[in-house]
PDB file of C-alpha atoms in Angstrom:
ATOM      1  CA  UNK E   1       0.000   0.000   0.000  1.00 49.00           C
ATOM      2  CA  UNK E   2       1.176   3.260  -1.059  1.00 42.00           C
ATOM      3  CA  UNK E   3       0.673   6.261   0.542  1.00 47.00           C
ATOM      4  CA  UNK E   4       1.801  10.299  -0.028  1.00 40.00           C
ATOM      5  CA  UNK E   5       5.376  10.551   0.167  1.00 40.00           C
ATOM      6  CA  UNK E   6       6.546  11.427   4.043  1.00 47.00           C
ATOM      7  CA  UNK E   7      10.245  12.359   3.109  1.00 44.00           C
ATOM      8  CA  UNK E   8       9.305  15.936   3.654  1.00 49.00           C
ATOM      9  CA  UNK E   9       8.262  14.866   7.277  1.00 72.00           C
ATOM     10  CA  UNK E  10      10.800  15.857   9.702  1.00 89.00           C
ATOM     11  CA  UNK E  11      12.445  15.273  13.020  1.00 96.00           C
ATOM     12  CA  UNK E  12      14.311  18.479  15.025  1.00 96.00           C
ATOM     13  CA  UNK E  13      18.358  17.052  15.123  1.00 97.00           C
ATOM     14  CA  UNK E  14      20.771  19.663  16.267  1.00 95.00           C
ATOM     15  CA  UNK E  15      18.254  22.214  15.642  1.00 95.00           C
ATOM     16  CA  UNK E  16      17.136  21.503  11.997  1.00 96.00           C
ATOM     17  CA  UNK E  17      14.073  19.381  10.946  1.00 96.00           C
ATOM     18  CA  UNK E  18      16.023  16.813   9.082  1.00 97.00           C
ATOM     19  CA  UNK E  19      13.740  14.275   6.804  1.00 96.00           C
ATOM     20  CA  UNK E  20      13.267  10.500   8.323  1.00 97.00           C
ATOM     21  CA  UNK E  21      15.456   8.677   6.063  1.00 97.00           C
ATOM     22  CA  UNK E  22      18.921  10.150   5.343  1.00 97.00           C
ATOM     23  CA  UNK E  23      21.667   8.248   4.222  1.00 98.00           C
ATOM     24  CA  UNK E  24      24.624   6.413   6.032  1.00 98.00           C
ATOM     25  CA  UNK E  25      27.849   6.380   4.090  1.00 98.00           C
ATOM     26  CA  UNK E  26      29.800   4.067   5.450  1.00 97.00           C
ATOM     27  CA  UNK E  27      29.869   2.176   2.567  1.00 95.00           C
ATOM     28  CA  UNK E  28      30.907   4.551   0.089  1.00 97.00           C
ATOM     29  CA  UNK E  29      34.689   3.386   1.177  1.00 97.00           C
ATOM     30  CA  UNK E  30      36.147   0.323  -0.545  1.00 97.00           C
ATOM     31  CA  UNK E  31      37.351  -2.903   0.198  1.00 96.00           C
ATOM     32  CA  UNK E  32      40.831  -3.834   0.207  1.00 95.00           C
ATOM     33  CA  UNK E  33      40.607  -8.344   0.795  1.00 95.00           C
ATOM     34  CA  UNK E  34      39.585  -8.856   3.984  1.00 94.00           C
ATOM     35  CA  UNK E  35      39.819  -4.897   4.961  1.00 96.00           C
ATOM     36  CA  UNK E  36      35.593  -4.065   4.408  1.00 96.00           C
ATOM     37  CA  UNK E  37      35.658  -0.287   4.828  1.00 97.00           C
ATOM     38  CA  UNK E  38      38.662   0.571   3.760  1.00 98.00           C
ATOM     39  CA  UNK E  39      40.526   2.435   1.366  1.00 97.00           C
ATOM     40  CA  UNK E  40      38.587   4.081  -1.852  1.00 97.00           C
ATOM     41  CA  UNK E  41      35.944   2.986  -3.838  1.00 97.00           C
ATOM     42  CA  UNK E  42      36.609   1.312  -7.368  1.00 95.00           C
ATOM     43  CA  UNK E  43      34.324   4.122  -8.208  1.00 97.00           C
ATOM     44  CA  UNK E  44      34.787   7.493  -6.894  1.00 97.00           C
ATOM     45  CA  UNK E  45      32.603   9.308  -9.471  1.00 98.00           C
ATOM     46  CA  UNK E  46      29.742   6.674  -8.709  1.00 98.00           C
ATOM     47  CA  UNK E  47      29.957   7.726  -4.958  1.00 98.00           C
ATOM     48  CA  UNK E  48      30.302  11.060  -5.423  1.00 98.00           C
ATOM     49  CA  UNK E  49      27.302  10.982  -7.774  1.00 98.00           C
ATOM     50  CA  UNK E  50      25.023   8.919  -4.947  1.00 98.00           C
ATOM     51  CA  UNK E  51      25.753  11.803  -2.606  1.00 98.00           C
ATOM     52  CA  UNK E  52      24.622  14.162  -4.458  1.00 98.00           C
ATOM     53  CA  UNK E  53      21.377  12.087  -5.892  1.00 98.00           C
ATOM     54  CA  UNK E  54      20.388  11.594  -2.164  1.00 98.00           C
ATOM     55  CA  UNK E  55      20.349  15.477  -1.458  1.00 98.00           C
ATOM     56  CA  UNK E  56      18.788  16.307  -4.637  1.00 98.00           C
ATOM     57  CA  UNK E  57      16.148  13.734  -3.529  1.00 97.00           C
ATOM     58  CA  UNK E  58      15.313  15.501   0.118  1.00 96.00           C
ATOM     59  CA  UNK E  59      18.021  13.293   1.939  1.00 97.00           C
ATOM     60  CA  UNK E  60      19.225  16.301   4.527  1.00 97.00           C
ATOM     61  CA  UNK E  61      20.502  13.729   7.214  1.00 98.00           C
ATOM     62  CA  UNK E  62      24.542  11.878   6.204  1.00 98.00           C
ATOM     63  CA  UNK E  63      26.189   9.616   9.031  1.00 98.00           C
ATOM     64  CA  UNK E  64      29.673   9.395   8.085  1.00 98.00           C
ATOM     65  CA  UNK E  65      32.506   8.724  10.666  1.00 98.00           C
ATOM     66  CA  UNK E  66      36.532   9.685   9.733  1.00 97.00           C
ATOM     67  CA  UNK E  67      36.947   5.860  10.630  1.00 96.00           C
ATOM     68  CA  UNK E  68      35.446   4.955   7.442  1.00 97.00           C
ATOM     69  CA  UNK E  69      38.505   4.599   5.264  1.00 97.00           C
ATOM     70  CA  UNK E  70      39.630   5.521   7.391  1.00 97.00           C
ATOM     71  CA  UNK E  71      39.327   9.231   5.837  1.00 97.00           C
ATOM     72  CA  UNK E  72      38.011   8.027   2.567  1.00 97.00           C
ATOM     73  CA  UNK E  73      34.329   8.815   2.939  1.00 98.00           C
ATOM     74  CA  UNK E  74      34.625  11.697   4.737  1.00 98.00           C
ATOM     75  CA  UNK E  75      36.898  13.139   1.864  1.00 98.00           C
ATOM     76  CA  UNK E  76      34.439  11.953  -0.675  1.00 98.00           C
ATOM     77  CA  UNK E  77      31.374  13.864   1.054  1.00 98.00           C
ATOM     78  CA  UNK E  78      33.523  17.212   0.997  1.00 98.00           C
ATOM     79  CA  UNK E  79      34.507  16.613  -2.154  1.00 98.00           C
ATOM     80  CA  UNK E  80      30.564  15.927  -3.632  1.00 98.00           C
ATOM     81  CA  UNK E  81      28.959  18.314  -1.566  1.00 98.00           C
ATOM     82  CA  UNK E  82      31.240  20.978  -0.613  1.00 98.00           C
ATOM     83  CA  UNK E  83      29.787  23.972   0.379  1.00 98.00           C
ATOM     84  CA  UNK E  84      26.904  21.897   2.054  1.00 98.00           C
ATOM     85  CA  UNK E  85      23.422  23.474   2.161  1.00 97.00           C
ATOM     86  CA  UNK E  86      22.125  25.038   4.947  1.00 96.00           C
ATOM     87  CA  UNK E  87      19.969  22.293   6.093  1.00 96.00           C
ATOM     88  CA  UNK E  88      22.192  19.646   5.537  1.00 98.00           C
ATOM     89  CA  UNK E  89      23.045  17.946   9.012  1.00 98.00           C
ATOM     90  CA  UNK E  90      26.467  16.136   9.329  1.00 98.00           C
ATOM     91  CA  UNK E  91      27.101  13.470  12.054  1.00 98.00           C
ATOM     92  CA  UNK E  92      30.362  12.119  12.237  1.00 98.00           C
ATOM     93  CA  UNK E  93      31.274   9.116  15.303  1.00 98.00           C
ATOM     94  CA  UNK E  94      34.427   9.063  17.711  1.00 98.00           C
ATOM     95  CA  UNK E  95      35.499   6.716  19.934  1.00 97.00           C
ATOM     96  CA  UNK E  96      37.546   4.156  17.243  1.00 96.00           C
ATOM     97  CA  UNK E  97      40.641   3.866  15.041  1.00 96.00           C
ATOM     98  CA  UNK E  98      41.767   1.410  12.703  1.00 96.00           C
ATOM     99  CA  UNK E  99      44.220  -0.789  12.851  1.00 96.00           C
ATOM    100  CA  UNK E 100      46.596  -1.716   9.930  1.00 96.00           C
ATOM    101  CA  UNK E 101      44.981  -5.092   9.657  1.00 96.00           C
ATOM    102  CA  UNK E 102      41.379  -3.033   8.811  1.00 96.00           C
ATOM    103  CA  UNK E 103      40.771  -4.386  12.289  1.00 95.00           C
ATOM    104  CA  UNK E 104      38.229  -1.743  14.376  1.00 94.00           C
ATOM    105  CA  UNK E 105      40.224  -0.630  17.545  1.00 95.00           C
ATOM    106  CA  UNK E 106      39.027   1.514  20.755  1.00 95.00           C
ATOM    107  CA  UNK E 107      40.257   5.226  20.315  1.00 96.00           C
ATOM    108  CA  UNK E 108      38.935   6.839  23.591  1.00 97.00           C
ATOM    109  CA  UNK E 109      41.705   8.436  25.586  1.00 98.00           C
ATOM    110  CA  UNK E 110      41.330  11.995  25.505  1.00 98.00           C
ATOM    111  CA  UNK E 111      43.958  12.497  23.368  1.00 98.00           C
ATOM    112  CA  UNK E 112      42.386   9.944  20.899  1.00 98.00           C
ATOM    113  CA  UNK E 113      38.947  11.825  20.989  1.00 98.00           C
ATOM    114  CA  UNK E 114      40.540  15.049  20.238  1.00 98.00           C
ATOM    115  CA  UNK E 115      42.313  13.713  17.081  1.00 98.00           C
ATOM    116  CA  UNK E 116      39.731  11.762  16.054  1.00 98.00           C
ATOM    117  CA  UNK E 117      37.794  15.561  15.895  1.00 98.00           C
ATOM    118  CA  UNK E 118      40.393  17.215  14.566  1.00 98.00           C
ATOM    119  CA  UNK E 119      40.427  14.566  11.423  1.00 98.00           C
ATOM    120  CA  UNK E 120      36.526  15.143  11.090  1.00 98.00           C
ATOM    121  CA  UNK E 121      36.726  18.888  10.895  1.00 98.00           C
ATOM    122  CA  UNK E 122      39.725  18.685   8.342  1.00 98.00           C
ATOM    123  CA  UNK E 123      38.479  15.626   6.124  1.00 98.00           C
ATOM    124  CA  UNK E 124      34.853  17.360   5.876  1.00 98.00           C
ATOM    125  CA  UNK E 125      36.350  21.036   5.691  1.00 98.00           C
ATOM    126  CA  UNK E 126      33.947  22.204   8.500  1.00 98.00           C
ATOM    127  CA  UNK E 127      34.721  24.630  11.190  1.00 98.00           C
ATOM    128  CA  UNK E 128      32.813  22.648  13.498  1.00 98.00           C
ATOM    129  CA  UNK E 129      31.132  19.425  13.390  1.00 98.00           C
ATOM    130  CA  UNK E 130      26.971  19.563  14.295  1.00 98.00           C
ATOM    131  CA  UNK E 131      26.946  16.300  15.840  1.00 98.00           C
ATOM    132  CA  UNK E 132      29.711  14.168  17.396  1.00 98.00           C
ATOM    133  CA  UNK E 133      28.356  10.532  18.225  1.00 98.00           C
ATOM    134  CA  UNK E 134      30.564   8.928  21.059  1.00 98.00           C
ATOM    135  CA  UNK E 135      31.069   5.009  20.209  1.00 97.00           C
ATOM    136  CA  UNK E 136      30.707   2.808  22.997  1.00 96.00           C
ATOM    137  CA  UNK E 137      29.602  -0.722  23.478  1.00 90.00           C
ATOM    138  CA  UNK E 138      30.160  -3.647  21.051  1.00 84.00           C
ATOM    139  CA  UNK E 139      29.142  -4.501  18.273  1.00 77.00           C
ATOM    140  CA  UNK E 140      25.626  -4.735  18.619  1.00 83.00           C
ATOM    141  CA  UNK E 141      24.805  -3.819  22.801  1.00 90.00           C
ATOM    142  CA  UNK E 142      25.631  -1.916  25.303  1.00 94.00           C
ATOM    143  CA  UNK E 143      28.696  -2.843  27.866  1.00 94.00           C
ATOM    144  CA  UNK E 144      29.156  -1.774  31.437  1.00 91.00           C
ATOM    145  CA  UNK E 145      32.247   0.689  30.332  1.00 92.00           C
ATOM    146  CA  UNK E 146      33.595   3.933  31.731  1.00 94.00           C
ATOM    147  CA  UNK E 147      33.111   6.584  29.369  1.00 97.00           C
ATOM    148  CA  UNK E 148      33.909   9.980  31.203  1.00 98.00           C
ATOM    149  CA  UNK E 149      37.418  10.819  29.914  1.00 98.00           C
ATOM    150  CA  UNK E 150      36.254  10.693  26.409  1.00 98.00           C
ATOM    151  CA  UNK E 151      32.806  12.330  26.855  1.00 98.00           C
ATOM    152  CA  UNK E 152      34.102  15.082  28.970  1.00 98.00           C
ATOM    153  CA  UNK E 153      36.742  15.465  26.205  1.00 98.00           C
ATOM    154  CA  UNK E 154      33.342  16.101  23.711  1.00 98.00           C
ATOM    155  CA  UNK E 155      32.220  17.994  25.920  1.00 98.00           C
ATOM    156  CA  UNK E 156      34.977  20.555  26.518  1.00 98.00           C
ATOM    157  CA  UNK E 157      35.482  20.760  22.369  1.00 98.00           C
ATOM    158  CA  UNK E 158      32.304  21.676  22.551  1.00 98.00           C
ATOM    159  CA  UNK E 159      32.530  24.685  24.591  1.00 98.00           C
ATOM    160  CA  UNK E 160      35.294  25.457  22.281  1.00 98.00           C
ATOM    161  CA  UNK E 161      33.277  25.855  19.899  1.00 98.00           C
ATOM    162  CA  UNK E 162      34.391  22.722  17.512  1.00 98.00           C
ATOM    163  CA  UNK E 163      31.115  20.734  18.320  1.00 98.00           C
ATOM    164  CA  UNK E 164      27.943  21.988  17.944  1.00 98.00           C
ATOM    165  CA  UNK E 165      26.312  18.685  19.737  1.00 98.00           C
ATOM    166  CA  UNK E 166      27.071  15.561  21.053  1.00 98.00           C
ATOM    167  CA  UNK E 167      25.525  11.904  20.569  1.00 98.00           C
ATOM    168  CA  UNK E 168      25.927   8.699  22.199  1.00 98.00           C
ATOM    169  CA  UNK E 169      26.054   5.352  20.104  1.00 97.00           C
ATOM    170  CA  UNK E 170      25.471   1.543  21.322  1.00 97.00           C
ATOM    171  CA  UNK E 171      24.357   2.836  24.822  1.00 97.00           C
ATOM    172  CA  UNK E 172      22.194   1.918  27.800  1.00 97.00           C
ATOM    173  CA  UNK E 173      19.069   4.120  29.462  1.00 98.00           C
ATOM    174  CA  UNK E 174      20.801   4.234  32.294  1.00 97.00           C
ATOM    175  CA  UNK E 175      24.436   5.344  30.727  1.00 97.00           C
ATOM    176  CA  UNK E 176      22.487   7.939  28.844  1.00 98.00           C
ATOM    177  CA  UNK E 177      21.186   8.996  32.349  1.00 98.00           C
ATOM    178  CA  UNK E 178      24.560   9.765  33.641  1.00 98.00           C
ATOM    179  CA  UNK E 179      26.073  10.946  30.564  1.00 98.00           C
ATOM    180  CA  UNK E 180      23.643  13.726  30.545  1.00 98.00           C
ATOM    181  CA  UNK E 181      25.079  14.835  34.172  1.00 98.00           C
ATOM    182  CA  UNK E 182      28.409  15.752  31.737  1.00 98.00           C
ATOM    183  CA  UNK E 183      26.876  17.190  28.682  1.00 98.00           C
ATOM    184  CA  UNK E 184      23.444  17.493  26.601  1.00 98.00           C
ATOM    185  CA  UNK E 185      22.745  14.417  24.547  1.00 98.00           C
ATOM    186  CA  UNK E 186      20.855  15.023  21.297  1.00 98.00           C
ATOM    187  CA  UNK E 187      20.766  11.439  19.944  1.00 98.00           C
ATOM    188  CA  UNK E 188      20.812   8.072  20.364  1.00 98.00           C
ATOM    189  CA  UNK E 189      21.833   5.418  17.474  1.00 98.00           C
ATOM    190  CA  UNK E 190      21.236   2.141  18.624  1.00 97.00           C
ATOM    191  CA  UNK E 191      21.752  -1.482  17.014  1.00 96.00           C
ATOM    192  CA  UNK E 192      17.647  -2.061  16.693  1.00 97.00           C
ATOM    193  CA  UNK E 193      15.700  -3.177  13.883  1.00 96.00           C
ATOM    194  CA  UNK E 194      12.229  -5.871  13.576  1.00 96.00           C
ATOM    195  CA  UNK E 195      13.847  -8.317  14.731  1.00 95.00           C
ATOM    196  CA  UNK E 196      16.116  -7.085  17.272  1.00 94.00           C
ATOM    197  CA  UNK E 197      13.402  -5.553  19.658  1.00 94.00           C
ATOM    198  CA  UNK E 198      15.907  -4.830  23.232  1.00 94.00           C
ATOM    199  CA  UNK E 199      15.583  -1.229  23.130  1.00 97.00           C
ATOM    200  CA  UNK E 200      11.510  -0.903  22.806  1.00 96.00           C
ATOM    201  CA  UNK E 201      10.841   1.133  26.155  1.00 97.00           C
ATOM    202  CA  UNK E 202      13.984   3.096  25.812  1.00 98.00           C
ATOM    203  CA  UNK E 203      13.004   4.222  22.087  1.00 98.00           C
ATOM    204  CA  UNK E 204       9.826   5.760  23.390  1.00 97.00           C
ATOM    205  CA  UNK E 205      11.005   7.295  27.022  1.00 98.00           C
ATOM    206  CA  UNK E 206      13.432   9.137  24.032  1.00 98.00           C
ATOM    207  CA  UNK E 207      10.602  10.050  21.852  1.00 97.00           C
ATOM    208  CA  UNK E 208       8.872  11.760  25.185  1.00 97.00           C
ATOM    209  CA  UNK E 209      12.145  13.507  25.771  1.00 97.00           C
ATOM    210  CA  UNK E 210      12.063  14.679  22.031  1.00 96.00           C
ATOM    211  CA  UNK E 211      15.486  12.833  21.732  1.00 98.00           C
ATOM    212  CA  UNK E 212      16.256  11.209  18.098  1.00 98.00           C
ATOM    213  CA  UNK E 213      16.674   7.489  17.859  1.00 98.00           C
ATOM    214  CA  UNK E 214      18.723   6.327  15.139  1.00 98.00           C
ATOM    215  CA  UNK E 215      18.518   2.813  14.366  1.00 97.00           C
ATOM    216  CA  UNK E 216      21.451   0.994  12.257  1.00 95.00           C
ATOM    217  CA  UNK E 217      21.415  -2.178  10.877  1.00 93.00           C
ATOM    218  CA  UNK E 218      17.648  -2.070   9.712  1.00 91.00           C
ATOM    219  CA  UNK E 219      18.524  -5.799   8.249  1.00 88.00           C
ATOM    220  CA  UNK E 220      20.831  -6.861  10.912  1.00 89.00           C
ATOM    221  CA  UNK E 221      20.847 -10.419  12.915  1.00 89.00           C
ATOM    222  CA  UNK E 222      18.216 -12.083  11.333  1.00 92.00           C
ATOM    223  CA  UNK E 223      17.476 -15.641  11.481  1.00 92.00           C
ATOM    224  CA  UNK E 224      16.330 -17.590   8.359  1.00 92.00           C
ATOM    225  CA  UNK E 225      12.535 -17.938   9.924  1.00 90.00           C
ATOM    226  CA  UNK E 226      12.916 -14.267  10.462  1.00 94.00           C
ATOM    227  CA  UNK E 227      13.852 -13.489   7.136  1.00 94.00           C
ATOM    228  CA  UNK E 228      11.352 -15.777   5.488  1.00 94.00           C
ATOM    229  CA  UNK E 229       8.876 -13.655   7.508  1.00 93.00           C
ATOM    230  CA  UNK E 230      10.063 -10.553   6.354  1.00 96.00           C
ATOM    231  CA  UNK E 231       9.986 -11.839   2.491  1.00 96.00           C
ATOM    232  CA  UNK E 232       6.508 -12.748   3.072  1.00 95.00           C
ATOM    233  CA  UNK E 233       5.445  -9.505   3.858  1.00 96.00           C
ATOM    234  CA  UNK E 234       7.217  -7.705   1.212  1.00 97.00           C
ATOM    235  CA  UNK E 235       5.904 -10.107  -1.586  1.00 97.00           C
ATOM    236  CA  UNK E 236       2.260  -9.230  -0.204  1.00 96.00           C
ATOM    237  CA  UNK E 237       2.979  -5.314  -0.716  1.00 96.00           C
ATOM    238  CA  UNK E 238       4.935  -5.487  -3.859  1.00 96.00           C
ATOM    239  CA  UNK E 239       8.190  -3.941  -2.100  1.00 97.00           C
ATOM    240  CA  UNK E 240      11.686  -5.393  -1.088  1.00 97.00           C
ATOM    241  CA  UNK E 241      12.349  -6.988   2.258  1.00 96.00           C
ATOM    242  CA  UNK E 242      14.473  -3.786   2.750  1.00 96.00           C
ATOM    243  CA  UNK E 243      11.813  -0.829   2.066  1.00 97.00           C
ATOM    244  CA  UNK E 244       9.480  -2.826   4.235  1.00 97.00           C
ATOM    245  CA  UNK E 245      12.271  -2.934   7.171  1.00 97.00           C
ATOM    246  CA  UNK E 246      12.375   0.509   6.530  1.00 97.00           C
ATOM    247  CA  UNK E 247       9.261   1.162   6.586  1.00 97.00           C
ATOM    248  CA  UNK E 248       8.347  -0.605   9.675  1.00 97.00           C
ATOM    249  CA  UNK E 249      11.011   1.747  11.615  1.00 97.00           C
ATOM    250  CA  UNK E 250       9.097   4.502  10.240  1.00 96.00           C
ATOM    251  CA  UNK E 251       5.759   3.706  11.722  1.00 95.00           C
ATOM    252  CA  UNK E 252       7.308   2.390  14.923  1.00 95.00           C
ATOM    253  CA  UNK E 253       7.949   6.070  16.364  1.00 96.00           C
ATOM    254  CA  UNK E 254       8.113   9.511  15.702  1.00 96.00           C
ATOM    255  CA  UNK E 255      11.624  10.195  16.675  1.00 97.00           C
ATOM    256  CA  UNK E 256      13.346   6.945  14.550  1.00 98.00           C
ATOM    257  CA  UNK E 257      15.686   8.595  11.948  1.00 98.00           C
ATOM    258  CA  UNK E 258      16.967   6.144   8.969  1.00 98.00           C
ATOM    259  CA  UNK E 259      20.207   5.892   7.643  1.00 98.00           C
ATOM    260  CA  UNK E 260      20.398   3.054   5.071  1.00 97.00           C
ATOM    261  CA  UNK E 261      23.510   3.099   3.047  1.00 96.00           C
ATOM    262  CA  UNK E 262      24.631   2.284  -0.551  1.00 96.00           C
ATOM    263  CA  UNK E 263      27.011   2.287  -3.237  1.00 96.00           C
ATOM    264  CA  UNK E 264      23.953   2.901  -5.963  1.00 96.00           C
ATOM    265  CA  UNK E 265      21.767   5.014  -7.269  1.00 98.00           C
ATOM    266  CA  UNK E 266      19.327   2.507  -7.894  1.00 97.00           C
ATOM    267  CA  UNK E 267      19.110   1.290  -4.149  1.00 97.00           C
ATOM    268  CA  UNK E 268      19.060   4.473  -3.159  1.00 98.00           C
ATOM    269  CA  UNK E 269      16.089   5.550  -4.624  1.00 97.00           C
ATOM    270  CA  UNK E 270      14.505   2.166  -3.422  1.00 97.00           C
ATOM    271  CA  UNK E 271      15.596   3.122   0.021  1.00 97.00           C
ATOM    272  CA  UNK E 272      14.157   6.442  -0.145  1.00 97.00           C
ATOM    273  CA  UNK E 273      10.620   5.239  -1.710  1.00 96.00           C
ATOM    274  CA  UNK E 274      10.146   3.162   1.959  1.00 96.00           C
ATOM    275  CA  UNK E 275       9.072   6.740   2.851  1.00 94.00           C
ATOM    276  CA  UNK E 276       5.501   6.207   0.285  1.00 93.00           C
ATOM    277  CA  UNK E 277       5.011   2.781   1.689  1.00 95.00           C
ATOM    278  CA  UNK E 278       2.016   2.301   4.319  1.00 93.00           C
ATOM    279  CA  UNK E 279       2.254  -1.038   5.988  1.00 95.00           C
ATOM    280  CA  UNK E 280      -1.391  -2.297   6.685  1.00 95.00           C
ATOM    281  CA  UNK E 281      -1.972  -2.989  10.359  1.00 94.00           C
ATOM    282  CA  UNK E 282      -2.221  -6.580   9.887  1.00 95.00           C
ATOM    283  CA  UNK E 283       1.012  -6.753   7.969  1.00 95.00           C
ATOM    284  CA  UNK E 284       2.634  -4.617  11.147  1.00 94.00           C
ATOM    285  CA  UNK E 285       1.352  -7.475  13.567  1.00 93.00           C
ATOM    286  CA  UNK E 286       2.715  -9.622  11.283  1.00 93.00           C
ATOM    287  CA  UNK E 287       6.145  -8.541  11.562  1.00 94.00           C
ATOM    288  CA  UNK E 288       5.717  -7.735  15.090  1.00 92.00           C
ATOM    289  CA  UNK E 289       5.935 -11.480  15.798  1.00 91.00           C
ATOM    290  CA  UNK E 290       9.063 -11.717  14.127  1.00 89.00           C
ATOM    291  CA  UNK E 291      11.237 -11.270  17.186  1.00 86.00           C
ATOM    292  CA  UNK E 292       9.521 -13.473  19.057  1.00 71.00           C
ATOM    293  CA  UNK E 293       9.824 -16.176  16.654  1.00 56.00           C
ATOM    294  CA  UNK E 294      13.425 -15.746  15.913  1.00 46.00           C
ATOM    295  CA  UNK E 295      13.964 -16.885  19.703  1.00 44.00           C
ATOM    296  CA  UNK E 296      12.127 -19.450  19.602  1.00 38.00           C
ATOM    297  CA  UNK E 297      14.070 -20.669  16.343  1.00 39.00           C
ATOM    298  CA  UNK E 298      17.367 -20.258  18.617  1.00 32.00           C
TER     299      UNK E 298
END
């Protein structure tokens, strides 16, 4: 079921209504063997191109990190977009480094963050960044982890004036809780999708604070049953397992902000057209039992 675009509907991040789905470039950087986000892209043009499709199609909303590359897809926004528009919101992550194996390392010292800023600023040829996320956790949760050095360090290059706002990523409720004792927290981006459910009550205490929840890995840790689930639904609406992911997020809350990421222009636009798509409220129960079932499987 289609409905009237949504793009235009927007979410307040750092103090500009950014549209729902914006774009994650992570993997606009190549792949060098085993390395996976690393080094350029066999096609620079093509990437450069994709940038600038997504902001001619509403995208005002780019997760990038200088740990991409590292420094490739940073460079390659600057170059594409260079000066940005006015409305276009940059956030950039801290808190790793890669190792010369393309293995992903902790960078959190305060020395580390500070760098790690200082590359941002230079890479994206900004003055100051508008949002710095702060990495923590694994993978794909939370871990019990001090984090004051390096969020104090955000916090005092914010009051230098390099940050404009600060983020937290793969994070608790209650590390949120005392991280806001150190500095205002204006995001959240969370490993969450239909199948991976943990963070339901957190996701709307943030939408009640007006805080924006950004989801990544929309397609993430699915089982086969899950996935089969997923398919289902997507063959019934005429869409791709992805734009109904997508679109799911959308409906779950007000504050969710995409960023799905791709190489093409094609997917892209696929991406972006999960904004038109209305997911019936029996397909939503549907897909609401997909976590469920996915523990059973396991």
């Amino acid at each position: 079921m289609r409905k009237k675009t949504n793009l235009d509907d927007g979410f307040t991040l750092a103090g500009t209504s950014v549209n729902r789905i914006g774009y994650g470039a992570m993997q606009l950087a190549g792949q060098d063997g085993d390395k996976r986000v690393w080094g350029p892209p066999r096609d620079i043009p093509g990437a450069i191109a994709v940038l600038r499709e997504a902001v001619a199609s509403g995208v005002n909303h780019i997760d990038t990190s200088d740990f991409y590359g590292p420094h490739v897809t940073n460079q390659i926004i600057r170059q594409a977009l260079h000066p940005y528009p006015d409305n276009l919101v940059i956030v950039t992550k801290v808190g790793a480094r890669r190792g010369a194996d393309g293995s992903w390392l902790h960078a959190r010292s305060r020395q580390e963050i500070t760098d790690a800023v200082h590359d941002n600023l230079r890479n994206l040829g900004l003055d100051a960044l508008q949002v710095v996320n702060l990495r923590l956790g694994g993978f794909a949760a939370p871990e019990d982890e001090p984090f004051e050095e390096p969020l104090s360090a955000l916090a005092e290059l914010k009051d230098q004036g390099l940050i404009q706002h600060i983020g937290l990523s793969t994070v608790s409720p209650r590390q949120l809780a005392e991280a806001r004792a150190i500095t205002e927290i204006v995001c959240i981006q969370n490993f969450y999708n239909v199948a991976q459910r943990g963070d339901e009550r957190f996701i709307d205490d943030l939408a009640a604070q007006g805080t924006a929840y950004v989801p990544y890995f929309p397609l993430g840790g699915f089982s086969l049953l899950q996935s089969a689930a997923l398919d289902a639904a997507a063959a019934s609406l005429q869409a791709t397992p992805m734009q109904v992911a997508l679109a799911w997020l959308l409906q779950r809350a007000p504050n969710i902000l995409l960023i799905p990421g791709t190489s093409s222009i094609g997917h892209l636009r696929e991406n972006l057209a999960a904004a038109t798509l209305e997911l019936p409220l029996e397909t939503v129960a549907e897909l609401d039992k997909i976590a469920s079932a996915g523990s059973r499987a396991t």
